[in-house]
Amino acid sequence: MSQKEAWGSRIGLVLAMAGNAVGLGNFLRFPAQAAKNGGGAFLIPYLVALVVLGLPLIWVEWGMGRFGGQQGHHSSPGIFQTHSRNGFWKYFGVMGLWSCVVVAAFYLYIESWCLAYAVYSVIGGFKGKTPDDVGAFFGQLTGESDFQLFAVSGWGMLIFAICIAMNVYILSRGLAKGIELVSKIGMPLLIIFAAILAVRGMMISPESDPAAKQSALDGLNFIWEPRLTSLKDPAVWLAAAGQIFFTLSIGMGTIHCYASYLRDKDDVALTGATAAWTNEFCEVILGGSILIPIAVAYLGLPEVVNKTAGGSGFSLGFFVFPTLFNNWGAFAPIAGLLWFGLLFFAAITSSLAMGQPVMAFMQQEYGQSRGRSAVTFGAMLLPLALPVALFHSSVFFDEFDYWAGTVMLVVFALGEAILFGWSFGMDRGWAEMTKGAELAIPKVFRFIIKFVTPVFLIAILLASGGDMIAKLLHKDVADTKQKKLADFDQQVADLKLSAEDRETKLKKLDADLESLASDTSKAGFEREAARLKQQDYRAKVASAGELVDSKRDAEISKLQTSRVAAEKFYDALPMWRNIDRLLMVGVYVFFCVLVKRAWSKRQAEGSV
Amino acid sequence: MSTSATAFMAIVWFVVIFFTGYCFRKLLTSDRRLDGE
């Protein structure tokens, strides 16, 4: 039968909850989002979103979790059902189990990359390597290559399996001896690793390091320079709200689960706020001081602007960073270990949080032991983790990330805001949230939780509606296909240019470069980034003219082969994505059936 | 670093460190204990 779980200490609970929130996004996504969305000015909508979205939902989830826990529920179907008599809510609460399993399926894969990179760094594997070499290492690790649907890598799968086994083992040790112990070790180490990298990074300048193009302080300046005009752009506000949402791990059912192991009179206001602010410390202060400053110092600002244009720091963190550390001499392997080690700790403390709700559900509703429920979680992961590892990331990985890791979190949070503020009732909700509180929550949060938070969440969903529909109808695939094919056609056309036409084209590109230099509609760094892109393209066109005929023909033939492969890949992608969506729906239905069976049993026993 | 970037960074860092420190200080000086402690 299931064993009774409890947290060992308040500090352990705070570190576990902060570990749940601190993830890869703190170090890879936040700096890129800030750089892309107005620099220092991004922090204005970011802090506004923290107050009207982040903290209210944190307290709501802690309050709901503790309330559900008093009635013996430790996962969101049961916790949601305790807040309403309407039977719908337990099926809505299934989202808190479903998103944990679906997100863990791809999150654990990234975690395994961090582990592989950390080990490879320590043994000096990245010494003397270029970003292309690191890209090739990543290709070996994932088995992924351009326009190939299947991506199989034996040792990549082995490391993935080790990571899943490690998570299952830690989870099987229980709350205090498993998750809490890992958080007590992992979180301080993460902060120490990040602090060492940030301090060492800030010391980079062209005067002290011949490889540096700029000072790291130029990177810090770029991330903090307030470009206030960006505040007029609704997309910046949406990006800030999204970042707050993902960074705090709201809307996943993990916070409810952790809080459900508290007693009725235990505080949730102060512990919740402490965990949230610890996450902000790791994100704003540590996360903002590593990726961009170090990258700007060695690559120069224009290149970093281009590399983070999509709002993600993934390619910088995984492809470029291992090569930049080589500039640090004997410290390079240690720096690689610190960087990928901190990413690994950030990831594992989050992935463990995704396992606990599923385990709690199986223990409580199906009488499984702790060890058996941990193995059940591992088994549930398999049908989702295997396709993630065996297919190109555009197939399962991206879809899981978008639907389970992005859209459904907002839907789940909107549901819980309505349930807590309107169905359960704000009077009862407020009394529940502030019971035993060691921090006086300002009364304005009553109004914020009931009105502002739900409206903000609806606004996020409406603003993202166009994207969702386009994604649902595979318009994004069609757009990408069109862009890629046009790119291939352009490259072939450039190779086929006659000497005279090439000369004309190069003159036109030079004129474009001139006009870019005097384009005052763009900020200085944007101008430089656009010029860098244009210069790269010009160099390509010029070098194509220097190829001998046989080499040019071989190049054209290679491009045409790739074009055919790309066309086939993008034509097949919608079908695979539909299979992927059916799988996600299937998992949701599976959990609904488990919940229905559990409640039927409860009714028969008279314990509903 | 420019003055505006430095000022902006200083304000945000102060806010984050102040609230993190305040919460931790309150938590660590509290005499409340959990069940398992």
Short mmCIF file of N, CA and C in Angstrom, two decimals, chain A residues 173-262:
data_model
loop_
_atom_site.label_atom_id
_atom_site.label_comp_id
_atom_site.label_asym_id
_atom_site.label_seq_id
_atom_site.Cartn_x
_atom_site.Cartn_y
_atom_site.Cartn_z
N ARG A 173 12.32 7.04 -3.89
CA ARG A 173 12.83 7.21 -2.53
C ARG A 173 11.91 8.10 -1.68
N GLY A 174 10.86 8.65 -2.31
CA GLY A 174 9.90 9.44 -1.54
C GLY A 174 10.24 10.92 -1.54
N LEU A 175 9.34 11.70 -0.93
CA LEU A 175 9.49 13.16 -0.96
C LEU A 175 10.76 13.63 -0.26
N ALA A 176 10.88 13.30 1.04
CA ALA A 176 11.98 13.86 1.84
C ALA A 176 13.34 13.29 1.43
N LYS A 177 13.39 11.98 1.15
CA LYS A 177 14.68 11.36 0.84
C LYS A 177 14.99 11.36 -0.65
N GLY A 178 14.02 11.77 -1.46
CA GLY A 178 14.23 11.80 -2.90
C GLY A 178 14.29 13.22 -3.42
N ILE A 179 13.11 13.76 -3.74
CA ILE A 179 13.02 15.10 -4.33
C ILE A 179 13.68 16.16 -3.45
N GLU A 180 13.36 16.12 -2.15
CA GLU A 180 13.86 17.17 -1.25
C GLU A 180 15.38 17.11 -1.13
N LEU A 181 15.91 15.90 -1.03
CA LEU A 181 17.36 15.74 -0.90
C LEU A 181 18.08 16.23 -2.16
N VAL A 182 17.56 15.86 -3.33
CA VAL A 182 18.16 16.31 -4.59
C VAL A 182 18.09 17.83 -4.70
N SER A 183 16.97 18.42 -4.26
CA SER A 183 16.82 19.88 -4.33
C SER A 183 17.77 20.57 -3.37
N LYS A 184 17.97 19.97 -2.19
CA LYS A 184 18.87 20.59 -1.20
C LYS A 184 20.32 20.57 -1.68
N ILE A 185 20.66 19.58 -2.49
CA ILE A 185 22.02 19.51 -3.04
C ILE A 185 22.08 20.30 -4.36
N GLY A 186 21.11 20.04 -5.22
CA GLY A 186 21.13 20.60 -6.58
C GLY A 186 20.97 22.10 -6.66
N MET A 187 20.06 22.66 -5.86
CA MET A 187 19.80 24.10 -5.97
C MET A 187 20.98 24.96 -5.52
N PRO A 188 21.58 24.67 -4.34
CA PRO A 188 22.77 25.46 -3.97
C PRO A 188 23.90 25.30 -4.99
N LEU A 189 24.10 24.07 -5.50
CA LEU A 189 25.15 23.87 -6.51
C LEU A 189 24.86 24.68 -7.77
N LEU A 190 23.59 24.67 -8.18
CA LEU A 190 23.18 25.42 -9.37
C LEU A 190 23.53 26.91 -9.20
N ILE A 191 23.21 27.45 -8.02
CA ILE A 191 23.46 28.87 -7.77
C ILE A 191 24.97 29.15 -7.74
N ILE A 192 25.73 28.25 -7.12
CA ILE A 192 27.20 28.43 -7.06
C ILE A 192 27.80 28.35 -8.47
N PHE A 193 27.39 27.33 -9.24
CA PHE A 193 27.89 27.18 -10.62
C PHE A 193 27.60 28.43 -11.44
N ALA A 194 26.35 28.90 -11.33
CA ALA A 194 25.93 30.06 -12.12
C ALA A 194 26.72 31.30 -11.70
N ALA A 195 26.93 31.46 -10.39
CA ALA A 195 27.65 32.64 -9.89
C ALA A 195 29.09 32.63 -10.39
N ILE A 196 29.74 31.45 -10.37
CA ILE A 196 31.13 31.36 -10.85
C ILE A 196 31.20 31.75 -12.33
N LEU A 197 30.27 31.21 -13.13
CA LEU A 197 30.27 31.52 -14.57
C LEU A 197 29.99 33.00 -14.82
N ALA A 198 29.05 33.57 -14.05
CA ALA A 198 28.70 34.98 -14.25
C ALA A 198 29.89 35.87 -13.91
N VAL A 199 30.57 35.59 -12.80
CA VAL A 199 31.71 36.42 -12.38
C VAL A 199 32.86 36.27 -13.39
N ARG A 200 33.15 35.01 -13.78
CA ARG A 200 34.24 34.78 -14.76
C ARG A 200 33.88 35.44 -16.10
N GLY A 201 32.61 35.35 -16.46
CA GLY A 201 32.16 35.94 -17.72
C GLY A 201 32.33 37.44 -17.74
N MET A 202 32.04 38.08 -16.62
CA MET A 202 32.12 39.55 -16.55
C MET A 202 33.56 40.06 -16.68
N MET A 203 34.51 39.15 -16.47
CA MET A 203 35.92 39.57 -16.55
C MET A 203 36.44 39.60 -17.98
N ILE A 204 35.61 39.17 -18.95
CA ILE A 204 36.08 39.12 -20.34
C ILE A 204 36.09 40.53 -20.95
N SER A 205 37.23 40.90 -21.49
CA SER A 205 37.30 42.16 -22.25
C SER A 205 38.45 42.02 -23.25
N PRO A 206 38.41 42.77 -24.35
CA PRO A 206 39.48 42.65 -25.35
C PRO A 206 40.87 42.93 -24.77
N GLU A 207 40.93 43.75 -23.70
CA GLU A 207 42.23 44.07 -23.09
C GLU A 207 42.85 42.85 -22.42
N SER A 208 41.98 42.04 -21.79
CA SER A 208 42.51 40.90 -21.03
C SER A 208 42.44 39.58 -21.80
N ASP A 209 41.65 39.55 -22.88
CA ASP A 209 41.45 38.30 -23.60
C ASP A 209 41.52 38.56 -25.11
N PRO A 210 42.60 38.12 -25.77
CA PRO A 210 42.76 38.44 -27.20
C PRO A 210 41.63 37.89 -28.07
N ALA A 211 40.92 36.86 -27.60
CA ALA A 211 39.84 36.28 -28.42
C ALA A 211 38.56 37.10 -28.34
N ALA A 212 38.49 38.01 -27.36
CA ALA A 212 37.24 38.76 -27.16
C ALA A 212 37.10 39.88 -28.19
N LYS A 213 35.88 40.01 -28.72
CA LYS A 213 35.60 41.09 -29.68
C LYS A 213 35.12 42.34 -28.94
N GLN A 214 34.41 42.10 -27.84
CA GLN A 214 33.87 43.21 -27.06
C GLN A 214 34.00 42.86 -25.59
N SER A 215 33.65 43.81 -24.74
CA SER A 215 33.63 43.52 -23.31
C SER A 215 32.31 42.83 -22.97
N ALA A 216 32.34 41.94 -21.97
CA ALA A 216 31.11 41.27 -21.53
C ALA A 216 30.11 42.31 -21.03
N LEU A 217 30.63 43.45 -20.56
CA LEU A 217 29.72 44.50 -20.06
C LEU A 217 28.87 45.07 -21.20
N ASP A 218 29.38 44.98 -22.45
CA ASP A 218 28.56 45.41 -23.59
C ASP A 218 27.33 44.50 -23.72
N GLY A 219 27.54 43.23 -23.40
CA GLY A 219 26.42 42.28 -23.44
C GLY A 219 25.42 42.58 -22.34
N LEU A 220 25.95 42.91 -21.17
CA LEU A 220 25.08 43.25 -20.04
C LEU A 220 24.31 44.54 -20.37
N ASN A 221 25.00 45.45 -21.01
CA ASN A 221 24.37 46.71 -21.42
C ASN A 221 23.23 46.44 -22.39
N PHE A 222 23.46 45.52 -23.32
CA PHE A 222 22.45 45.19 -24.33
C PHE A 222 21.20 44.61 -23.68
N ILE A 223 21.40 43.78 -22.65
CA ILE A 223 20.24 43.13 -22.03
C ILE A 223 19.51 44.09 -21.08
N TRP A 224 20.19 45.13 -20.61
CA TRP A 224 19.55 46.03 -19.64
C TRP A 224 19.21 47.42 -20.19
N GLU A 225 19.74 47.78 -21.35
CA GLU A 225 19.42 49.10 -21.93
C GLU A 225 17.92 49.19 -22.17
N PRO A 226 17.20 50.12 -21.50
CA PRO A 226 15.74 50.15 -21.68
C PRO A 226 15.35 50.80 -23.01
N ARG A 227 14.86 49.99 -23.94
CA ARG A 227 14.37 50.52 -25.22
C ARG A 227 12.86 50.70 -25.06
N LEU A 228 12.48 51.86 -24.53
CA LEU A 228 11.12 52.06 -24.04
C LEU A 228 10.06 52.02 -25.14
N THR A 229 10.45 52.25 -26.39
CA THR A 229 9.45 52.21 -27.47
C THR A 229 8.84 50.81 -27.60
N SER A 230 9.58 49.79 -27.12
CA SER A 230 9.07 48.41 -27.23
C SER A 230 7.81 48.21 -26.39
N LEU A 231 7.59 49.10 -25.41
CA LEU A 231 6.42 48.93 -24.53
C LEU A 231 5.11 49.18 -25.27
N LYS A 232 5.19 49.81 -26.44
CA LYS A 232 3.96 50.06 -27.22
C LYS A 232 3.55 48.81 -27.99
N ASP A 233 4.43 47.81 -28.02
CA ASP A 233 4.17 46.61 -28.82
C ASP A 233 3.47 45.54 -27.97
N PRO A 234 2.22 45.18 -28.30
CA PRO A 234 1.50 44.17 -27.50
C PRO A 234 2.26 42.84 -27.45
N ALA A 235 3.03 42.53 -28.50
CA ALA A 235 3.77 41.26 -28.54
C ALA A 235 4.78 41.18 -27.40
N VAL A 236 5.32 42.34 -27.01
CA VAL A 236 6.30 42.36 -25.91
C VAL A 236 5.61 42.01 -24.59
N TRP A 237 4.40 42.52 -24.40
CA TRP A 237 3.64 42.22 -23.18
C TRP A 237 3.25 40.74 -23.15
N LEU A 238 2.89 40.23 -24.32
CA LEU A 238 2.53 38.81 -24.41
C LEU A 238 3.75 37.94 -24.10
N ALA A 239 4.90 38.33 -24.63
CA ALA A 239 6.13 37.56 -24.40
C ALA A 239 6.50 37.58 -22.91
N ALA A 240 6.31 38.73 -22.27
CA ALA A 240 6.65 38.85 -20.84
C ALA A 240 5.72 37.98 -20.00
N ALA A 241 4.42 38.01 -20.33
CA ALA A 241 3.46 37.18 -19.59
C ALA A 241 3.79 35.71 -19.79
N GLY A 242 4.13 35.35 -21.02
CA GLY A 242 4.48 33.96 -21.32
C GLY A 242 5.70 33.51 -20.54
N GLN A 243 6.70 34.38 -20.46
CA GLN A 243 7.93 34.03 -19.75
C GLN A 243 7.65 33.82 -18.26
N ILE A 244 6.86 34.71 -17.66
CA ILE A 244 6.52 34.58 -16.24
C ILE A 244 5.80 33.25 -16.00
N PHE A 245 4.92 32.95 -16.93
CA PHE A 245 4.12 31.74 -16.83
C PHE A 245 4.99 30.48 -16.80
N PHE A 246 5.89 30.40 -17.80
CA PHE A 246 6.69 29.18 -17.92
C PHE A 246 7.75 29.11 -16.84
N THR A 247 8.28 30.27 -16.46
CA THR A 247 9.39 30.22 -15.51
C THR A 247 8.92 29.78 -14.12
N LEU A 248 7.67 30.08 -13.78
CA LEU A 248 7.20 29.72 -12.44
C LEU A 248 6.58 28.32 -12.40
N SER A 249 6.54 27.64 -13.54
CA SER A 249 5.93 26.30 -13.63
C SER A 249 4.48 26.31 -13.16
N ILE A 250 3.77 27.37 -13.56
CA ILE A 250 2.34 27.46 -13.22
C ILE A 250 1.56 26.64 -14.24
N GLY A 251 0.41 26.11 -13.81
CA GLY A 251 -0.49 25.46 -14.76
C GLY A 251 -0.09 24.05 -15.14
N MET A 252 0.68 23.39 -14.27
CA MET A 252 1.09 22.02 -14.58
C MET A 252 0.61 21.01 -13.56
N GLY A 253 0.10 21.50 -12.44
CA GLY A 253 -0.34 20.57 -11.40
C GLY A 253 0.78 20.15 -10.46
N THR A 254 2.01 20.63 -10.72
CA THR A 254 3.13 20.23 -9.86
C THR A 254 3.10 20.98 -8.53
N ILE A 255 2.74 22.26 -8.57
CA ILE A 255 2.70 23.05 -7.32
C ILE A 255 1.59 22.53 -6.41
N HIS A 256 0.42 22.22 -7.00
CA HIS A 256 -0.69 21.66 -6.21
C HIS A 256 -0.21 20.43 -5.46
N CYS A 257 0.51 19.58 -6.19
CA CYS A 257 0.96 18.30 -5.62
C CYS A 257 1.92 18.54 -4.46
N TYR A 258 2.93 19.37 -4.66
CA TYR A 258 3.91 19.64 -3.60
C TYR A 258 3.23 20.25 -2.37
N ALA A 259 2.28 21.17 -2.61
CA ALA A 259 1.63 21.87 -1.49
C ALA A 259 0.65 20.96 -0.76
N SER A 260 0.21 19.89 -1.43
CA SER A 260 -0.81 19.03 -0.81
C SER A 260 -0.26 18.22 0.36
N TYR A 261 1.07 18.21 0.53
CA TYR A 261 1.65 17.46 1.65
C TYR A 261 1.82 18.34 2.89
N LEU A 262 1.22 19.54 2.86
CA LEU A 262 1.28 20.43 4.02
C LEU A 262 0.08 20.16 4.93
#
